[in-house]
Amino acid sequence: MEAIARLNNVPTSTRKMRLVADLVRGKRVGHALSILKFTPNHGSIKLEKLLLSAVANWQAKNPDEKLEEADLYIKTIQVDGGRMLKRLRPAPQGRAHRIRKRSNHVTLVVDAFNSTVTADEVETKENSN
């Protein structure tokens, strides 16, 4: 069963955050945490905390399973553009240049590597809704 963690309005540009997100996409959680710990980019600190939050969400959803035996991996990580703060910087001769302070939204999904969903489980979930 997968767990989702979201981080909204991170004050870095989406391009910089995607560089860090591409490093850990599809990796196992332990390996991804070590990559993020030793990556010097500013976005790696935020992604490390988000990954730990996703693991905690997975533990809350699956209280009877052990974390070590679950073999978690990053199923998807998505970085989208957030709101943009627009500021003006004075320029010579009475002009002004626009400064765009970008932000982003990150969505991270963690899943167990050995989880297999059978047709019976899908059918019972559909019937219960």
PDB file of N, CA and C in Angstrom, residues 65-117:
ATOM      1  N   GLU A  65       2.907  -4.024   9.689  1.00  0.00           N
ATOM      2  CA  GLU A  65       4.076  -4.413   8.901  1.00  0.00           C
ATOM      3  C   GLU A  65       5.329  -3.728   9.440  1.00  0.00           C
ATOM      4  N   LYS A  66       6.453  -4.415   9.323  1.00  0.00           N
ATOM      5  CA  LYS A  66       7.720  -3.846   9.769  1.00  0.00           C
ATOM      6  C   LYS A  66       8.356  -3.066   8.632  1.00  0.00           C
ATOM      7  N   LEU A  67       8.982  -1.964   8.991  1.00  0.00           N
ATOM      8  CA  LEU A  67       9.590  -1.080   7.992  1.00  0.00           C
ATOM      9  C   LEU A  67      10.775  -1.744   7.302  1.00  0.00           C
ATOM     10  N   GLU A  68      11.559  -2.528   8.045  1.00  0.00           N
ATOM     11  CA  GLU A  68      12.741  -3.162   7.477  1.00  0.00           C
ATOM     12  C   GLU A  68      12.372  -4.232   6.454  1.00  0.00           C
ATOM     13  N   GLU A  69      11.261  -4.923   6.686  1.00  0.00           N
ATOM     14  CA  GLU A  69      10.846  -6.003   5.790  1.00  0.00           C
ATOM     15  C   GLU A  69      10.048  -5.496   4.595  1.00  0.00           C
ATOM     16  N   ALA A  70       9.578  -4.255   4.662  1.00  0.00           N
ATOM     17  CA  ALA A  70       8.693  -3.742   3.611  1.00  0.00           C
ATOM     18  C   ALA A  70       9.447  -3.424   2.326  1.00  0.00           C
ATOM     19  N   ASP A  71      10.726  -3.058   2.424  1.00  0.00           N
ATOM     20  CA  ASP A  71      11.530  -2.737   1.243  1.00  0.00           C
ATOM     21  C   ASP A  71      10.891  -1.597   0.444  1.00  0.00           C
ATOM     22  N   LEU A  72      10.797  -0.424   1.071  1.00  0.00           N
ATOM     23  CA  LEU A  72      10.142   0.727   0.452  1.00  0.00           C
ATOM     24  C   LEU A  72      11.006   1.345  -0.641  1.00  0.00           C
ATOM     25  N   TYR A  73      10.334   1.908  -1.621  1.00  0.00           N
ATOM     26  CA  TYR A  73      11.020   2.647  -2.689  1.00  0.00           C
ATOM     27  C   TYR A  73      10.173   3.840  -3.082  1.00  0.00           C
ATOM     28  N   ILE A  74      10.790   4.788  -3.767  1.00  0.00           N
ATOM     29  CA  ILE A  74      10.079   5.983  -4.207  1.00  0.00           C
ATOM     30  C   ILE A  74       9.381   5.644  -5.518  1.00  0.00           C
ATOM     31  N   LYS A  75       8.072   5.541  -5.441  1.00  0.00           N
ATOM     32  CA  LYS A  75       7.293   5.156  -6.615  1.00  0.00           C
ATOM     33  C   LYS A  75       7.227   6.315  -7.613  1.00  0.00           C
ATOM     34  N   THR A  76       6.797   7.458  -7.151  1.00  0.00           N
ATOM     35  CA  THR A  76       6.778   8.647  -8.011  1.00  0.00           C
ATOM     36  C   THR A  76       7.186   9.855  -7.190  1.00  0.00           C
ATOM     37  N   ILE A  77       7.820  10.786  -7.853  1.00  0.00           N
ATOM     38  CA  ILE A  77       8.118  12.086  -7.264  1.00  0.00           C
ATOM     39  C   ILE A  77       7.856  13.117  -8.353  1.00  0.00           C
ATOM     40  N   GLN A  78       7.038  14.106  -8.012  1.00  0.00           N
ATOM     41  CA  GLN A  78       6.588  15.066  -9.007  1.00  0.00           C
ATOM     42  C   GLN A  78       6.808  16.469  -8.473  1.00  0.00           C
ATOM     43  N   VAL A  79       7.434  17.315  -9.270  1.00  0.00           N
ATOM     44  CA  VAL A  79       7.700  18.701  -8.885  1.00  0.00           C
ATOM     45  C   VAL A  79       6.939  19.604  -9.852  1.00  0.00           C
ATOM     46  N   ASP A  80       6.004  20.379  -9.312  1.00  0.00           N
ATOM     47  CA  ASP A  80       5.197  21.292 -10.114  1.00  0.00           C
ATOM     48  C   ASP A  80       5.477  22.730  -9.702  1.00  0.00           C
ATOM     49  N   GLY A  81       5.185  23.639 -10.585  1.00  0.00           N
ATOM     50  CA  GLY A  81       5.378  25.044 -10.283  1.00  0.00           C
ATOM     51  C   GLY A  81       4.356  25.540  -9.283  1.00  0.00           C
ATOM     52  N   GLY A  82       4.793  26.366  -8.367  1.00  0.00           N
ATOM     53  CA  GLY A  82       3.907  26.946  -7.365  1.00  0.00           C
ATOM     54  C   GLY A  82       3.619  28.401  -7.693  1.00  0.00           C
ATOM     55  N   ARG A  83       3.203  29.122  -6.671  1.00  0.00           N
ATOM     56  CA  ARG A  83       2.903  30.530  -6.905  1.00  0.00           C
ATOM     57  C   ARG A  83       4.199  31.308  -7.141  1.00  0.00           C
ATOM     58  N   MET A  84       4.056  32.445  -7.795  1.00  0.00           N
ATOM     59  CA  MET A  84       5.216  33.255  -8.129  1.00  0.00           C
ATOM     60  C   MET A  84       5.013  34.641  -7.525  1.00  0.00           C
ATOM     61  N   LEU A  85       5.929  35.047  -6.669  1.00  0.00           N
ATOM     62  CA  LEU A  85       5.872  36.386  -6.103  1.00  0.00           C
ATOM     63  C   LEU A  85       6.556  37.340  -7.070  1.00  0.00           C
ATOM     64  N   LYS A  86       5.863  38.418  -7.407  1.00  0.00           N
ATOM     65  CA  LYS A  86       6.409  39.361  -8.384  1.00  0.00           C
ATOM     66  C   LYS A  86       6.839  40.630  -7.656  1.00  0.00           C
ATOM     67  N   ARG A  87       8.102  40.988  -7.827  1.00  0.00           N
ATOM     68  CA  ARG A  87       8.671  42.159  -7.187  1.00  0.00           C
ATOM     69  C   ARG A  87       9.294  43.052  -8.253  1.00  0.00           C
ATOM     70  N   LEU A  88       9.520  44.310  -7.899  1.00  0.00           N
ATOM     71  CA  LEU A  88      10.139  45.248  -8.826  1.00  0.00           C
ATOM     72  C   LEU A  88      11.492  45.676  -8.289  1.00  0.00           C
ATOM     73  N   ARG A  89      12.468  45.726  -9.169  1.00  0.00           N
ATOM     74  CA  ARG A  89      13.798  46.218  -8.810  1.00  0.00           C
ATOM     75  C   ARG A  89      14.023  47.513  -9.596  1.00  0.00           C
ATOM     76  N   PRO A  90      14.385  48.587  -8.917  1.00  0.00           N
ATOM     77  CA  PRO A  90      14.612  49.853  -9.628  1.00  0.00           C
ATOM     78  C   PRO A  90      15.752  49.731 -10.639  1.00  0.00           C
ATOM     79  N   ALA A  91      15.559  50.363 -11.769  1.00  0.00           N
ATOM     80  CA  ALA A  91      16.557  50.362 -12.837  1.00  0.00           C
ATOM     81  C   ALA A  91      16.862  51.818 -13.204  1.00  0.00           C
ATOM     82  N   PRO A  92      17.918  52.026 -13.940  1.00  0.00           N
ATOM     83  CA  PRO A  92      18.279  53.413 -14.289  1.00  0.00           C
ATOM     84  C   PRO A  92      17.211  54.103 -15.144  1.00  0.00           C
ATOM     85  N   GLN A  93      17.205  55.411 -15.072  1.00  0.00           N
ATOM     86  CA  GLN A  93      16.348  56.286 -15.877  1.00  0.00           C
ATOM     87  C   GLN A  93      14.868  56.049 -15.606  1.00  0.00           C
ATOM     88  N   GLY A  94      14.513  55.777 -14.352  1.00  0.00           N
ATOM     89  CA  GLY A  94      13.108  55.682 -13.972  1.00  0.00           C
ATOM     90  C   GLY A  94      12.419  54.395 -14.367  1.00  0.00           C
ATOM     91  N   ARG A  95      13.157  53.437 -14.844  1.00  0.00           N
ATOM     92  CA  ARG A  95      12.530  52.171 -15.235  1.00  0.00           C
ATOM     93  C   ARG A  95      12.560  51.197 -14.067  1.00  0.00           C
ATOM     94  N   ALA A  96      11.925  50.036 -14.267  1.00  0.00           N
ATOM     95  CA  ALA A  96      11.936  48.990 -13.235  1.00  0.00           C
ATOM     96  C   ALA A  96      11.997  47.634 -13.926  1.00  0.00           C
ATOM     97  N   HIS A  97      12.722  46.704 -13.321  1.00  0.00           N
ATOM     98  CA  HIS A  97      12.792  45.341 -13.828  1.00  0.00           C
ATOM     99  C   HIS A  97      12.002  44.439 -12.890  1.00  0.00           C
ATOM    100  N   ARG A  98      11.314  43.508 -13.470  1.00  0.00           N
ATOM    101  CA  ARG A  98      10.497  42.607 -12.668  1.00  0.00           C
ATOM    102  C   ARG A  98      11.343  41.442 -12.161  1.00  0.00           C
ATOM    103  N   ILE A  99      11.217  41.136 -10.888  1.00  0.00           N
ATOM    104  CA  ILE A  99      11.876  39.984 -10.269  1.00  0.00           C
ATOM    105  C   ILE A  99      10.779  38.951  -9.982  1.00  0.00           C
ATOM    106  N   ARG A 100      10.979  37.745 -10.459  1.00  0.00           N
ATOM    107  CA  ARG A 100       9.999  36.674 -10.218  1.00  0.00           C
ATOM    108  C   ARG A 100      10.598  35.694  -9.216  1.00  0.00           C
ATOM    109  N   LYS A 101      10.044  35.675  -8.007  1.00  0.00           N
ATOM    110  CA  LYS A 101      10.498  34.733  -6.982  1.00  0.00           C
ATOM    111  C   LYS A 101       9.626  33.493  -7.088  1.00  0.00           C
ATOM    112  N   ARG A 102      10.217  32.428  -7.603  1.00  0.00           N
ATOM    113  CA  ARG A 102       9.457  31.223  -7.912  1.00  0.00           C
ATOM    114  C   ARG A 102       9.367  30.296  -6.703  1.00  0.00           C
ATOM    115  N   SER A 103       8.345  29.450  -6.732  1.00  0.00           N
ATOM    116  CA  SER A 103       8.194  28.413  -5.706  1.00  0.00           C
ATOM    117  C   SER A 103       7.685  27.159  -6.398  1.00  0.00           C
ATOM    118  N   ASN A 104       7.620  26.059  -5.657  1.00  0.00           N
ATOM    119  CA  ASN A 104       7.171  24.809  -6.264  1.00  0.00           C
ATOM    120  C   ASN A 104       6.388  23.968  -5.278  1.00  0.00           C
ATOM    121  N   HIS A 105       5.697  22.969  -5.808  1.00  0.00           N
ATOM    122  CA  HIS A 105       4.963  21.982  -5.032  1.00  0.00           C
ATOM    123  C   HIS A 105       5.581  20.619  -5.343  1.00  0.00           C
ATOM    124  N   VAL A 106       5.859  19.827  -4.313  1.00  0.00           N
ATOM    125  CA  VAL A 106       6.453  18.505  -4.497  1.00  0.00           C
ATOM    126  C   VAL A 106       5.479  17.462  -3.967  1.00  0.00           C
ATOM    127  N   THR A 107       5.226  16.421  -4.760  1.00  0.00           N
ATOM    128  CA  THR A 107       4.410  15.286  -4.343  1.00  0.00           C
ATOM    129  C   THR A 107       5.263  14.042  -4.440  1.00  0.00           C
ATOM    130  N   LEU A 108       5.326  13.271  -3.341  1.00  0.00           N
ATOM    131  CA  LEU A 108       6.182  12.099  -3.276  1.00  0.00           C
ATOM    132  C   LEU A 108       5.330  10.903  -2.846  1.00  0.00           C
ATOM    133  N   VAL A 109       5.440   9.807  -3.590  1.00  0.00           N
ATOM    134  CA  VAL A 109       4.690   8.584  -3.285  1.00  0.00           C
ATOM    135  C   VAL A 109       5.682   7.471  -2.988  1.00  0.00           C
ATOM    136  N   VAL A 110       5.489   6.823  -1.837  1.00  0.00           N
ATOM    137  CA  VAL A 110       6.347   5.720  -1.394  1.00  0.00           C
ATOM    138  C   VAL A 110       5.507   4.454  -1.382  1.00  0.00           C
ATOM    139  N   ASP A 111       6.082   3.349  -1.837  1.00  0.00           N
ATOM    140  CA  ASP A 111       5.361   2.088  -1.879  1.00  0.00           C
ATOM    141  C   ASP A 111       6.304   0.951  -1.508  1.00  0.00           C
ATOM    142  N   ALA A 112       5.716  -0.151  -1.070  1.00  0.00           N
ATOM    143  CA  ALA A 112       6.508  -1.338  -0.761  1.00  0.00           C
ATOM    144  C   ALA A 112       6.860  -2.037  -2.063  1.00  0.00           C
ATOM    145  N   PHE A 113       8.094  -2.486  -2.175  1.00  0.00           N
ATOM    146  CA  PHE A 113       8.580  -3.068  -3.424  1.00  0.00           C
ATOM    147  C   PHE A 113       7.938  -4.414  -3.726  1.00  0.00           C
ATOM    148  N   ASN A 114       7.633  -5.173  -2.684  1.00  0.00           N
ATOM    149  CA  ASN A 114       7.100  -6.512  -2.889  1.00  0.00           C
ATOM    150  C   ASN A 114       5.586  -6.573  -2.815  1.00  0.00           C
ATOM    151  N   SER A 115       4.906  -5.425  -2.779  1.00  0.00           N
ATOM    152  CA  SER A 115       3.444  -5.452  -2.684  1.00  0.00           C
ATOM    153  C   SER A 115       2.857  -5.784  -4.054  1.00  0.00           C
ATOM    154  N   THR A 116       2.008  -6.784  -4.067  1.00  0.00           N
ATOM    155  CA  THR A 116       1.308  -7.163  -5.284  1.00  0.00           C
ATOM    156  C   THR A 116      -0.180  -7.081  -5.017  1.00  0.00           C
ATOM    157  N   VAL A 117      -0.890  -6.458  -5.902  1.00  0.00           N
ATOM    158  CA  VAL A 117      -2.324  -6.291  -5.749  1.00  0.00           C
ATOM    159  C   VAL A 117      -3.016  -7.323  -6.622  1.00  0.00           C
TER     160      VAL A 117
END
